[in-house]
Coordinates of C-alpha atoms in Angstrom, one line a residue:
M1 CA 0.0 0.0 0.0
K2 CA 2.8 2.4 0.9
E3 CA 4.6 1.7 -2.4
K4 CA 1.4 2.4 -4.4
F5 CA 1.0 5.7 -2.6
L6 CA 4.6 6.7 -3.3
D7 CA 4.2 5.8 -6.9
L8 CA 1.2 8.2 -7.1
L9 CA 3.2 10.9 -5.3
A10 CA 6.0 10.4 -7.8
Q11 CA 3.7 11.4 -10.6
K12 CA 3.6 14.9 -9.1
Y13 CA 7.3 15.0 -8.1
D14 CA 8.8 13.3 -11.2
S15 CA 12.4 14.2 -10.6
E16 CA 14.8 14.2 -7.7
E17 CA 15.3 17.9 -8.0
K18 CA 11.5 18.6 -7.6
V19 CA 11.4 16.4 -4.4
V20 CA 14.5 18.1 -2.9
T21 CA 13.2 21.6 -3.8
E22 CA 9.8 20.9 -2.1
I23 CA 11.5 19.5 1.0
I24 CA 13.7 22.6 1.3
N25 CA 10.7 24.8 0.8
L26 CA 8.5 23.1 3.4
E27 CA 11.4 22.9 6.0
A28 CA 11.9 26.6 5.6
I29 CA 8.2 27.4 6.0
L30 CA 8.3 25.6 9.4
D31 CA 10.7 28.2 10.7
L32 CA 8.4 31.1 9.8
P33 CA 6.3 32.8 12.6
K34 CA 2.8 31.5 12.8
G35 CA 0.1 33.4 11.1
T36 CA -2.5 35.5 12.9
E37 CA -5.7 33.7 14.0
H38 CA -8.9 35.8 14.4
F39 CA -11.7 34.5 16.6
V40 CA -15.2 35.8 16.4
S41 CA -18.4 34.4 18.0
D42 CA -22.2 34.9 18.3
L43 CA -22.7 37.0 15.2
H44 CA -26.5 36.5 15.3
G45 CA -27.1 37.9 11.9
E46 CA -25.4 41.3 12.5
Y47 CA -23.7 41.4 9.2
Q48 CA -22.8 45.1 9.2
A49 CA -20.9 44.9 12.4
F50 CA -19.3 41.6 11.6
Q51 CA -18.1 42.6 8.1
H52 CA -16.5 45.7 9.7
V53 CA -14.6 43.6 12.2
L54 CA -13.7 41.2 9.4
R55 CA -12.3 44.0 7.2
N56 CA -10.3 45.7 9.9
G57 CA -9.0 42.5 11.4
S58 CA -10.1 43.6 14.9
G59 CA -7.7 46.6 14.5
K60 CA -4.7 44.7 13.0
V61 CA -5.0 46.6 9.7
K62 CA -4.8 50.0 11.3
E63 CA -2.0 48.7 13.5
K64 CA 0.1 47.8 10.5
I65 CA -0.7 51.2 8.9
R66 CA 0.4 53.0 12.0
D67 CA 3.6 51.0 12.3
I68 CA 4.7 52.1 8.9
F69 CA 3.3 55.7 8.6
K70 CA 3.3 57.0 12.2
H71 CA 6.0 59.5 11.3
E72 CA 4.6 60.5 8.0
L73 CA 0.8 60.7 8.4
S74 CA -1.3 62.4 11.0
E75 CA -3.9 60.4 13.0
E76 CA -6.6 61.8 10.8
E77 CA -4.7 60.6 7.6
I78 CA -4.1 57.2 9.2
N79 CA -7.8 56.8 9.8
E80 CA -8.5 57.9 6.2
F81 CA -6.1 55.4 4.8
A82 CA -7.4 52.6 7.0
T83 CA -10.9 53.3 5.9
L84 CA -9.8 53.1 2.3
V85 CA -8.4 49.6 3.0
Y86 CA -11.6 48.5 4.8
Y87 CA -14.1 49.8 2.2
P88 CA -12.1 50.6 -1.0
E89 CA -15.0 50.9 -3.5
E90 CA -17.1 53.2 -1.3
K91 CA -14.2 55.3 -0.1
L92 CA -12.8 55.8 -3.6
Q93 CA -16.2 57.2 -4.7
L94 CA -16.1 59.7 -1.8
I95 CA -12.5 60.7 -2.5
R96 CA -13.1 61.2 -6.3
D97 CA -15.9 63.6 -5.5
Q98 CA -13.5 65.8 -3.5
F99 CA -11.2 66.7 -6.4
D100 CA -11.9 69.5 -8.9
N101 CA -9.6 68.2 -11.7
N102 CA -7.9 65.0 -12.9
Q103 CA -4.5 66.4 -12.2
E104 CA -5.1 66.5 -8.5
L105 CA -6.9 63.1 -8.5
N106 CA -4.0 61.5 -10.4
A107 CA -1.5 62.9 -7.9
W108 CA -3.6 61.4 -5.1
Y109 CA -3.7 58.0 -7.0
S110 CA 0.1 58.0 -7.4
K111 CA 0.7 58.8 -3.7
T112 CA -1.9 56.2 -2.5
I113 CA -0.7 53.4 -4.8
D114 CA 2.8 54.0 -3.4
Q115 CA 1.6 53.9 0.2
I116 CA -0.4 50.7 -0.3
I117 CA 2.5 49.1 -2.1
R118 CA 4.6 49.9 0.9
L119 CA 2.0 48.4 3.2
I120 CA 1.8 45.0 1.4
P121 CA 5.3 43.7 2.2
Y122 CA 4.9 44.6 5.9
A123 CA 1.5 42.8 6.1
S124 CA 3.0 39.8 4.3
S125 CA 6.3 39.6 6.1
K126 CA 5.5 36.2 7.7
Y127 CA 4.6 34.6 4.4
T128 CA 6.5 33.1 1.5
R129 CA 6.6 34.9 -1.8
S130 CA 4.4 32.2 -3.3
K131 CA 1.7 32.7 -0.7
L132 CA 1.8 36.5 -1.3
R133 CA 1.4 35.9 -5.0
K134 CA -1.7 33.9 -4.5
A135 CA -3.3 36.7 -2.5
L136 CA -2.6 39.4 -5.1
P137 CA -5.3 40.4 -7.6
K138 CA -4.7 38.2 -10.5
Q139 CA -5.1 40.8 -13.2
F140 CA -2.3 42.9 -11.7
V141 CA 0.2 40.3 -10.4
Y142 CA 3.0 41.1 -12.8
I143 CA 2.7 44.9 -12.3
I144 CA 2.4 44.6 -8.5
E145 CA 5.4 42.2 -8.2
E146 CA 7.5 44.7 -10.2
L147 CA 6.6 47.4 -7.8
L148 CA 6.9 45.3 -4.7
Y149 CA 10.4 43.9 -5.4
K150 CA 12.3 47.0 -6.2
T151 CA 16.0 46.2 -6.3
D152 CA 19.1 48.2 -5.2
E153 CA 19.2 49.5 -8.7
Y154 CA 16.1 51.6 -7.9
T155 CA 17.9 54.7 -9.2
N156 CA 18.4 53.1 -12.5
K157 CA 14.8 52.0 -12.7
K158 CA 13.2 55.0 -11.1
H159 CA 11.5 56.2 -14.3
Y160 CA 10.5 52.6 -15.1
Y161 CA 8.6 52.2 -11.8
S162 CA 7.1 55.7 -12.2
K163 CA 6.0 54.8 -15.8
I164 CA 4.2 51.7 -14.5
V165 CA 2.1 53.7 -12.1
Q166 CA 1.4 56.5 -14.6
K167 CA 0.1 54.1 -17.2
V168 CA -2.1 52.3 -14.6
I169 CA -3.6 55.7 -13.9
S170 CA -3.9 56.9 -17.5
L171 CA -5.5 53.7 -18.6
G172 CA -8.2 54.1 -15.9
Q173 CA -7.1 51.1 -13.8
A174 CA -6.1 52.9 -10.6
D175 CA -9.4 52.2 -8.8
K176 CA -9.2 48.5 -9.7
L177 CA -5.6 48.2 -8.5
I178 CA -6.2 50.0 -5.2
I179 CA -9.4 47.9 -4.6
G180 CA -7.4 44.7 -5.3
L181 CA -4.6 45.7 -3.0
A182 CA -7.0 46.7 -0.2
Y183 CA -8.5 43.2 -0.2
T184 CA -5.1 41.6 -0.4
T185 CA -4.1 43.6 2.7
Q186 CA -7.2 42.4 4.6
Q187 CA -6.3 38.8 3.6
L188 CA -2.7 39.1 4.6
V189 CA -3.3 40.6 8.0
V190 CA -5.5 37.7 9.2
D191 CA -4.2 34.2 8.2
H192 CA -7.1 32.2 9.5
L193 CA -10.6 32.9 10.9
H194 CA -12.4 30.9 13.6
V195 CA -16.2 31.4 13.9
V196 CA -17.0 30.1 17.4
G197 CA -20.7 29.6 16.8
D198 CA -24.1 31.2 16.3
I199 CA -24.2 32.8 12.9
Y200 CA -28.0 32.6 12.8
D201 CA -31.1 34.1 14.5
R202 CA -32.0 37.4 16.1
G203 CA -30.2 39.7 13.6
P204 CA -31.5 40.4 10.1
E205 CA -28.7 39.2 7.7
P206 CA -27.2 35.8 8.6
D207 CA -27.4 35.0 4.9
K208 CA -24.9 37.8 4.1
I209 CA -22.6 36.6 6.8
M210 CA -22.7 33.1 5.2
E211 CA -21.9 34.5 1.8
A212 CA -18.9 36.4 3.3
L213 CA -17.7 33.3 5.0
I214 CA -18.1 31.2 1.8
N215 CA -15.8 33.7 0.1
Y216 CA -13.3 33.9 2.9
H217 CA -9.8 32.6 2.2
S218 CA -9.3 30.4 5.3
L219 CA -11.7 29.6 8.2
D220 CA -13.4 27.0 10.4
I221 CA -16.7 27.1 12.2
Q222 CA -17.7 25.6 15.6
W223 CA -21.5 25.2 15.5
G224 CA -23.6 27.2 17.9
N225 CA -27.0 26.1 19.2
H226 CA -28.8 28.4 16.7
D227 CA -26.7 27.1 13.8
V228 CA -27.6 23.5 14.8
L229 CA -31.3 24.5 14.9
W230 CA -31.1 25.6 11.2
I231 CA -29.1 22.5 10.3
G232 CA -31.8 20.4 12.0
A233 CA -34.6 22.1 10.2
F234 CA -32.9 21.5 6.8
S235 CA -32.2 17.9 7.9
G236 CA -35.9 17.2 8.3
S237 CA -36.7 18.1 11.9
K238 CA -40.1 19.8 12.0
V239 CA -39.7 20.9 15.6
C240 CA -36.4 22.6 14.8
L241 CA -38.1 24.3 11.9
A242 CA -40.9 25.5 14.2
N243 CA -38.3 26.9 16.6
I244 CA -36.6 28.8 13.7
L245 CA -39.9 30.3 12.6
R246 CA -40.9 31.2 16.1
I247 CA -37.6 33.0 16.8
C248 CA -37.8 34.8 13.5
A249 CA -41.3 36.0 14.3
R250 CA -40.2 37.0 17.8
Y251 CA -37.4 39.2 16.5
D252 CA -39.2 40.5 13.5
N253 CA -36.9 38.6 11.1
L254 CA -39.4 36.6 8.9
D255 CA -37.9 38.4 5.9
I256 CA -35.0 36.1 6.1
I257 CA -37.3 33.1 5.7
E258 CA -39.5 34.4 2.9
D259 CA -37.5 37.0 0.9
V260 CA -34.0 35.6 1.3
Y261 CA -34.5 31.8 1.3
G262 CA -37.7 31.8 -0.7
I263 CA -39.8 29.8 1.8
N264 CA -43.6 30.5 1.3
L265 CA -45.2 31.5 4.6
R266 CA -48.6 32.1 3.2
P267 CA -50.0 28.7 4.4
L268 CA -48.8 29.5 7.9
L269 CA -50.3 33.0 7.7
N270 CA -53.7 31.6 6.6
L271 CA -53.7 29.2 9.6
A272 CA -52.7 32.0 11.9
E273 CA -55.4 34.4 10.6
K274 CA -58.0 31.7 11.2
Y275 CA -57.2 30.8 14.8
Y276 CA -55.4 33.7 16.5
E277 CA -55.9 37.3 17.5
D278 CA -53.7 40.1 18.8
N279 CA -51.7 39.0 21.8
P280 CA -49.2 41.3 23.7
A281 CA -47.0 38.3 24.7
F282 CA -46.3 37.5 21.0
R283 CA -45.7 40.9 19.5
P284 CA -42.3 41.1 17.8
K285 CA -39.4 42.5 19.6
R286 CA -38.0 45.6 17.8
H287 CA -34.2 46.0 17.5
S288 CA -34.0 47.7 14.2
N289 CA -35.3 50.8 12.4
K290 CA -37.4 48.8 10.0
Q291 CA -40.8 50.5 9.4
Q292 CA -43.8 48.3 10.1
S293 CA -47.5 49.0 9.8
A294 CA -50.0 48.0 12.4
E295 CA -51.4 45.3 10.1
E296 CA -47.9 43.8 9.5
Q297 CA -47.3 43.7 13.2
L298 CA -50.6 42.0 13.8
Q299 CA -49.8 39.4 11.1
I300 CA -46.5 38.6 12.7
T301 CA -48.1 38.4 16.2
K302 CA -50.6 35.8 14.8
I303 CA -47.9 33.8 13.0
H304 CA -45.8 33.9 16.2
Q305 CA -48.7 32.3 18.2
A306 CA -49.5 29.7 15.5
I307 CA -45.9 28.4 15.2
A308 CA -45.3 28.5 19.0
M309 CA -48.3 26.2 19.6
I310 CA -47.2 23.9 16.8
Q311 CA -43.7 23.8 18.4
F312 CA -45.0 22.8 21.8
K313 CA -47.1 20.1 20.3
L314 CA -44.2 18.7 18.2
E315 CA -41.9 18.5 21.2
M316 CA -44.2 16.1 23.1
P317 CA -43.9 12.9 21.0
I318 CA -40.1 13.2 21.0
I319 CA -40.0 13.6 24.8
K320 CA -42.3 10.6 25.2
R321 CA -40.4 8.3 22.8
R322 CA -36.9 9.2 24.2
S323 CA -37.3 8.7 27.9
Y324 CA -33.5 9.1 28.4
F325 CA -33.8 12.7 27.3
N326 CA -35.2 13.2 30.8
M327 CA -37.6 15.9 29.7
S328 CA -41.0 14.6 30.9
K329 CA -41.5 17.7 33.0
R330 CA -41.6 19.7 29.7
L331 CA -44.9 18.0 28.7
L332 CA -46.6 21.2 29.8
L333 CA -49.6 21.1 27.6
E334 CA -50.7 18.0 29.6
K335 CA -50.4 19.9 32.9
I336 CA -52.9 22.7 32.0
D337 CA -56.3 22.9 33.6
Y338 CA -58.0 24.4 30.5
E339 CA -61.3 25.2 32.2
N340 CA -59.6 27.3 34.9
N341 CA -56.7 28.5 32.8
E342 CA -54.1 27.3 35.3
I343 CA -51.1 25.1 35.1
T344 CA -49.4 23.0 37.8
I345 CA -45.6 22.8 37.6
Q346 CA -43.6 20.8 40.2
G347 CA -46.5 21.1 42.7
N348 CA -47.1 24.8 42.2
T349 CA -50.2 26.1 40.5
Y350 CA -50.0 29.3 38.4
S351 CA -52.5 31.4 36.5
L352 CA -52.0 31.6 32.8
E353 CA -52.2 34.8 30.9
N354 CA -52.1 35.8 27.2
T355 CA -53.1 32.3 26.3
C356 CA -53.7 31.1 22.7
F357 CA -54.9 27.5 23.0
A358 CA -57.5 27.6 20.2
T359 CA -56.0 24.7 18.3
I360 CA -55.4 22.4 21.4
N361 CA -57.4 19.4 22.1
P362 CA -57.4 19.1 26.0
D363 CA -57.8 15.4 25.8
Q364 CA -54.8 15.0 23.5
P365 CA -52.9 18.2 23.6
D366 CA -50.0 17.0 21.4
E367 CA -52.4 16.3 18.5
L368 CA -51.8 18.5 15.4
L369 CA -54.8 19.7 13.5
E370 CA -54.9 18.4 10.0
E371 CA -54.3 22.0 8.8
E372 CA -51.2 22.3 11.0
K373 CA -49.8 19.0 9.6
Q374 CA -50.3 20.3 6.1
V375 CA -48.7 23.6 6.9
M376 CA -45.6 21.9 8.4
D377 CA -45.3 19.5 5.5
K378 CA -45.4 22.4 3.0
L379 CA -42.9 24.4 5.0
L380 CA -40.4 21.5 5.3
F381 CA -40.7 20.8 1.6
S382 CA -40.0 24.5 0.9
V383 CA -37.0 24.6 3.3
Q384 CA -35.4 21.4 1.9
H385 CA -35.8 22.7 -1.7
S386 CA -34.3 26.2 -1.1
E387 CA -31.2 26.3 -3.3
K388 CA -29.6 29.1 -1.3
L389 CA -30.4 27.6 2.1
A390 CA -29.0 24.2 0.8
R391 CA -25.7 25.9 -0.2
H392 CA -25.4 27.6 3.2
M393 CA -26.2 24.5 5.2
E394 CA -23.8 22.4 3.2
F395 CA -21.1 25.0 3.8
L396 CA -21.9 24.9 7.5
M397 CA -21.5 21.1 7.5
K398 CA -18.3 21.2 5.5
K399 CA -16.5 23.8 7.6
G400 CA -18.2 23.1 10.9
T401 CA -17.7 20.9 14.0
L402 CA -19.0 20.8 17.5
Y403 CA -15.6 21.5 18.9
L404 CA -12.1 22.1 17.5
R405 CA -8.6 21.4 18.8
Y406 CA -6.5 24.0 17.0
N407 CA -2.9 25.1 17.8
G408 CA -3.2 23.7 21.3
N409 CA -6.5 25.4 22.1
L410 CA -10.0 24.1 22.5
L411 CA -12.7 26.0 20.6
I412 CA -16.2 25.3 21.7
H413 CA -19.3 27.4 21.4
G414 CA -21.3 26.3 24.5
C415 CA -19.9 24.2 27.4
M416 CA -18.6 20.9 28.5
P417 CA -21.4 19.3 30.5
I418 CA -20.0 18.8 34.0
D419 CA -21.5 18.2 37.5
E420 CA -21.0 20.4 40.6
N421 CA -17.7 18.6 41.4
G422 CA -16.3 19.3 37.9
N423 CA -16.8 15.7 36.7
M424 CA -17.9 15.0 33.2
E425 CA -21.7 14.4 33.2
K426 CA -22.9 11.1 31.6
M427 CA -25.8 10.7 29.2
V428 CA -27.2 7.3 28.4
I429 CA -28.2 7.0 24.8
E430 CA -29.7 3.7 23.6
N431 CA -28.4 1.9 26.8
K432 CA -24.8 3.2 26.4
A433 CA -23.3 5.9 28.6
Y434 CA -21.3 8.8 27.1
A435 CA -19.4 11.6 28.8
G436 CA -16.8 14.3 28.0
R437 CA -15.3 14.3 24.6
E438 CA -17.0 11.0 23.7
L439 CA -20.4 12.6 24.3
L440 CA -19.7 15.5 22.0
D441 CA -18.4 13.1 19.3
I442 CA -21.6 11.0 19.4
F443 CA -23.7 14.2 19.2
E444 CA -21.8 15.2 16.1
Q445 CA -22.1 11.7 14.6
Y446 CA -25.9 11.9 15.0
L447 CA -26.0 15.4 13.5
R448 CA -24.0 14.4 10.4
Y449 CA -26.2 11.2 10.0
S450 CA -29.4 13.3 10.1
F451 CA -28.0 15.8 7.6
A452 CA -27.0 12.9 5.2
N453 CA -30.5 11.3 5.6
R454 CA -32.8 14.3 5.2
E455 CA -35.8 12.2 4.0
V456 CA -36.1 10.7 7.5
T457 CA -37.9 13.0 9.9
D458 CA -38.5 11.2 13.2
D459 CA -35.5 8.8 13.8
L460 CA -33.1 9.0 16.7
A461 CA -30.6 11.2 14.8
T462 CA -33.3 13.8 14.0
D463 CA -34.5 13.8 17.6
M464 CA -30.9 14.2 18.8
V465 CA -30.4 17.3 16.7
W466 CA -33.4 18.9 18.6
Y467 CA -31.9 17.7 21.9
L468 CA -28.7 19.6 21.0
W469 CA -30.9 22.7 21.0
T470 CA -32.6 22.2 24.3
G471 CA -31.3 19.1 26.2
E472 CA -29.7 19.3 29.7
Y473 CA -26.6 17.4 28.6
S474 CA -26.2 19.3 25.3
S475 CA -22.8 21.1 25.0
L476 CA -24.6 23.8 23.0
F477 CA -27.5 24.5 25.3
G478 CA -25.8 24.3 28.7
K479 CA -28.9 24.6 30.9
R480 CA -31.2 22.2 32.7
E481 CA -34.3 23.2 30.8
M482 CA -35.6 25.8 28.3
T483 CA -38.6 27.8 29.8
T484 CA -40.0 29.2 26.6
F485 CA -43.6 28.2 27.6
E486 CA -43.4 29.9 31.0
R487 CA -42.0 33.1 29.5
Y488 CA -45.0 33.5 27.3
F489 CA -47.8 32.5 29.6
I490 CA -46.8 32.8 33.3
K491 CA -46.3 36.1 35.0
D492 CA -44.2 34.8 37.9
K493 CA -40.6 35.3 36.8
A494 CA -39.4 32.7 39.1
T495 CA -40.7 30.1 36.6
H496 CA -38.7 31.8 33.8
K497 CA -35.3 31.0 35.3
E498 CA -33.2 28.5 33.4
R499 CA -30.6 26.9 35.6
K500 CA -27.2 26.8 33.9
N501 CA -24.9 23.8 33.9
P502 CA -22.2 24.0 36.7
Y503 CA -19.7 24.6 33.9
Y504 CA -20.7 28.3 33.8
Y505 CA -19.5 29.0 37.4
L506 CA -16.8 26.3 37.6
R507 CA -15.1 27.7 34.5
E508 CA -13.8 30.5 36.7
K509 CA -11.5 27.9 38.3
E510 CA -8.2 27.1 36.6
E511 CA -8.2 23.5 37.9
I512 CA -11.5 22.8 36.1
C513 CA -10.3 24.3 32.8
R514 CA -7.1 22.3 33.0
R515 CA -9.2 19.1 33.5
I516 CA -11.3 19.9 30.4
L517 CA -8.2 20.6 28.3
E518 CA -6.8 17.2 29.4
E519 CA -10.1 15.5 28.4
F520 CA -9.4 16.7 24.8
D521 CA -5.7 15.6 25.0
L522 CA -4.5 19.2 25.1
D523 CA -1.6 20.6 27.1
P524 CA -3.1 22.3 30.2
D525 CA 0.0 24.4 30.7
Q526 CA -0.1 25.9 27.2
G527 CA -3.8 25.6 26.1
H528 CA -6.8 27.8 26.5
I529 CA -10.6 27.2 26.2
I530 CA -12.2 29.7 23.8
N531 CA -15.9 30.0 24.4
G532 CA -18.9 31.8 23.0
H533 CA -22.6 31.4 23.8
T534 CA -23.0 33.4 27.0
P535 CA -22.8 37.2 26.7
V536 CA -20.2 38.7 29.0
K537 CA -21.8 41.4 31.1
E538 CA -18.9 43.9 31.1
I539 CA -21.4 46.5 32.3
D540 CA -21.6 44.6 35.6
G541 CA -17.8 44.2 35.8
E542 CA -17.6 40.6 34.5
N543 CA -14.2 39.7 33.1
P544 CA -14.1 37.7 29.8
I545 CA -10.7 36.3 30.8
K546 CA -11.2 33.6 33.4
A547 CA -9.3 30.9 35.3
N548 CA -6.0 32.6 35.2
G549 CA -6.2 33.0 31.5
K550 CA -7.2 29.5 30.7
M551 CA -10.7 30.4 29.7
I552 CA -11.6 33.2 27.3
V553 CA -15.2 34.1 26.6
I554 CA -15.7 36.1 23.4
D555 CA -19.4 36.6 23.3
G556 CA -19.8 40.2 24.2
G557 CA -22.9 41.0 22.3
F558 CA -22.7 41.4 18.6
S559 CA -26.5 41.0 18.7
K560 CA -28.2 44.3 19.3
A561 CA -30.7 42.5 21.5
Y562 CA -27.9 41.8 24.1
Q563 CA -26.1 45.1 24.0
P564 CA -28.1 46.9 26.7
T565 CA -27.2 43.9 29.0
T566 CA -23.5 43.6 28.1
G567 CA -22.6 47.3 27.7
I568 CA -20.5 46.5 24.6
A569 CA -20.9 45.2 21.1
G570 CA -18.8 42.0 21.1
Y571 CA -15.4 40.7 21.8
T572 CA -12.9 39.2 19.3
L573 CA -9.6 37.5 19.9
L574 CA -6.3 37.7 18.1
Y575 CA -3.6 35.1 18.4
N576 CA -0.3 35.8 16.5
S577 CA 3.2 34.5 17.0
F578 CA 3.7 36.9 20.0
G579 CA 0.6 35.8 21.9
M580 CA -3.1 36.5 22.4
Q581 CA -5.0 39.8 22.7
L582 CA -8.7 40.2 23.5
V583 CA -10.4 43.1 21.7
A584 CA -13.6 44.7 23.0
H585 CA -15.8 46.5 20.4
Q586 CA -18.2 49.4 20.9
H587 CA -21.5 49.7 19.2
F588 CA -21.2 49.8 15.4
S589 CA -23.4 52.6 14.1
S590 CA -23.0 52.3 10.4
K591 CA -20.6 51.8 7.5
E592 CA -21.4 55.4 6.4
D593 CA -20.1 56.7 9.8
V594 CA -16.8 54.9 9.2
L595 CA -16.5 56.1 5.6
R596 CA -17.2 59.8 6.4
N597 CA -15.8 60.2 9.9
G598 CA -13.2 57.4 10.2
N599 CA -14.8 56.2 13.4
D600 CA -13.7 52.7 14.3
V601 CA -15.4 50.5 16.9
L602 CA -12.4 49.2 19.0
S603 CA -11.7 49.8 22.6
V604 CA -9.2 48.5 25.0
R605 CA -7.1 45.5 24.1
R606 CA -6.2 43.1 26.8
L607 CA -3.2 40.9 26.8
V608 CA -4.3 37.3 27.5
D609 CA -1.1 35.4 27.0
K610 CA 2.4 36.4 25.8
E611 CA 4.7 33.9 24.2
L612 CA 8.1 33.7 25.8
E613 CA 9.5 32.9 22.3
R614 CA 7.7 33.7 19.0
K615 CA 5.6 30.7 18.0
K616 CA 6.6 29.2 14.7
V617 CA 4.6 27.4 12.0
S618 CA 6.3 24.1 13.2
E619 CA 4.3 24.4 16.4
T620 CA 0.9 24.7 14.8
N621 CA -1.7 22.4 13.2
V622 CA -0.4 23.6 9.8
G623 CA 3.1 22.7 10.9
E624 CA 2.0 19.1 11.8
K625 CA 0.6 18.7 8.2
L626 CA 3.8 20.1 6.7
I627 CA 5.9 17.7 8.8
Q628 CA 3.9 14.8 7.5
E629 CA 4.4 16.0 3.9
I630 CA 8.1 16.3 4.5
N631 CA 8.2 12.8 5.9
M632 CA 6.4 11.4 2.8
L633 CA 8.7 13.3 0.5
N634 CA 11.8 11.9 2.3
S635 CA 10.3 8.4 1.9
L636 CA 9.8 9.1 -1.8
L637 CA 13.3 10.3 -2.1
K638 CA 14.7 7.1 -0.7
Y639 CA 12.2 4.8 -2.5
R640 CA 12.5 6.3 -6.0
Y641 CA 15.7 8.4 -6.3
M642 CA 18.3 7.1 -3.8
K643 CA 18.2 3.3 -4.5

């Protein structure tokens, strides 16, 4: 088998010189400093804020500009140049409008091209020339390389280089060159992006985030609970689909369903109009400036009620057939006294308000009306036949995992289910107990099986995807129960409380974090756990860096719904060869504000960890793969060329 593999490898490296050259190249790359990793989390559809953070590399772009031009440009000019690199098309339009004649504009082009050509080598200083070439705009590679690699004979070629720039300008290509170089700079500043969960729900434009990620040069995704809900719906789970629609109605985001993904909501609206009226508990939450008529708000309110009741009904058969989900106390529709409008929960009786039980059969509350069945069948068919949604979900599956071990760190959206003593909690599935890393692996196995078998809608795998959204041992949910029903219908807020897994207070302890790192075969002295999912309430003094630096929580509230609670608009994390820095972001007002005023949304950077020696590529996941390639090439050299 090994000989056959080496024979195949020899087809690519068909001479001794090619093998030797590649070995030398890879060995040299191992000694380069590691590239910059960029961590983001809990984007929740907030595309405008996310794409700004993506374009400015959480401040790394401006940092590079300042390093080079701090003695040449004022702070205002640095901001202007940085904005050009972030949003080249829009900024160029504004700049062109400032000039009265072509002579002044051409002088600006010449100066700006020179500046950005000086920025590129600094931004790419950790990369090989080959990697830089791949990042350059293809139509200008020859021209840019001539300008980048000026020799000591510059005085002899001064007019040559000047002529190149002049011809670019006179031929009307200056804008295209600057735009290409701006995007190259963005790509060079960040080598790899980690999205630590929750792209979907609450915010209005998760589809645009997905498109940006699909076109990004290098990334991975750790699924969040909201992402898994969407994957579950596409995989055939009607209860996941009902949850998605309910959340979209709640946050006034049904446009994403109907207009973006082309899913026809008319059957659901017709059902809602027939059975439901206005209800203050189901009016949409408003976190945007979107104009909405009273009629539209009433329609959403009715849809919200209709899909919520369908969701509660759909949950019950799953709970009953999967006793080991341990969710029987969530069979709340069976605990209602419909005559007196009361419910008894754990021995306590509560009055119900804002009820909407018109479609419920008290004798069999989990029974769907025939109309409800037809609506869900049509919706599921529409979801599974949305070309755009299929492309986004397939990308999520291709790039996503429940957790990731990367460069010695553990990336996980939610939590590691543990008990009060910090021991890994066990869940019994089909008479076999799972805990720790093994539990997360079996969760992911079921999720991938469900996605691959989308025609099946009620098997264990499909039920398990829903469990990941709401189950007590789910690493994505991290709570003992989800009190959605209580929040709608019971006034007593004591019933609304959702008890968190002990992980969320034990993660403050270094000893617990070290134990979790060891569970995933990571070095507890060097590794960190990078978490999202729970917004850090900086407004109350909460520290996102926990357990003596072993735990870093980067959900600071990209979602506008969370910002009044958190006091900020998200954390991001940067990890380069020198160490880790946490970046806090202020509220992002608009792209227009950045373009016209140069306002950025960064605040204090906090050093998380400083490397005693610069970390090299050889010490990274990429380095491991390169070492494997080198070993294979050495084997080929001995097998084919050194006999």
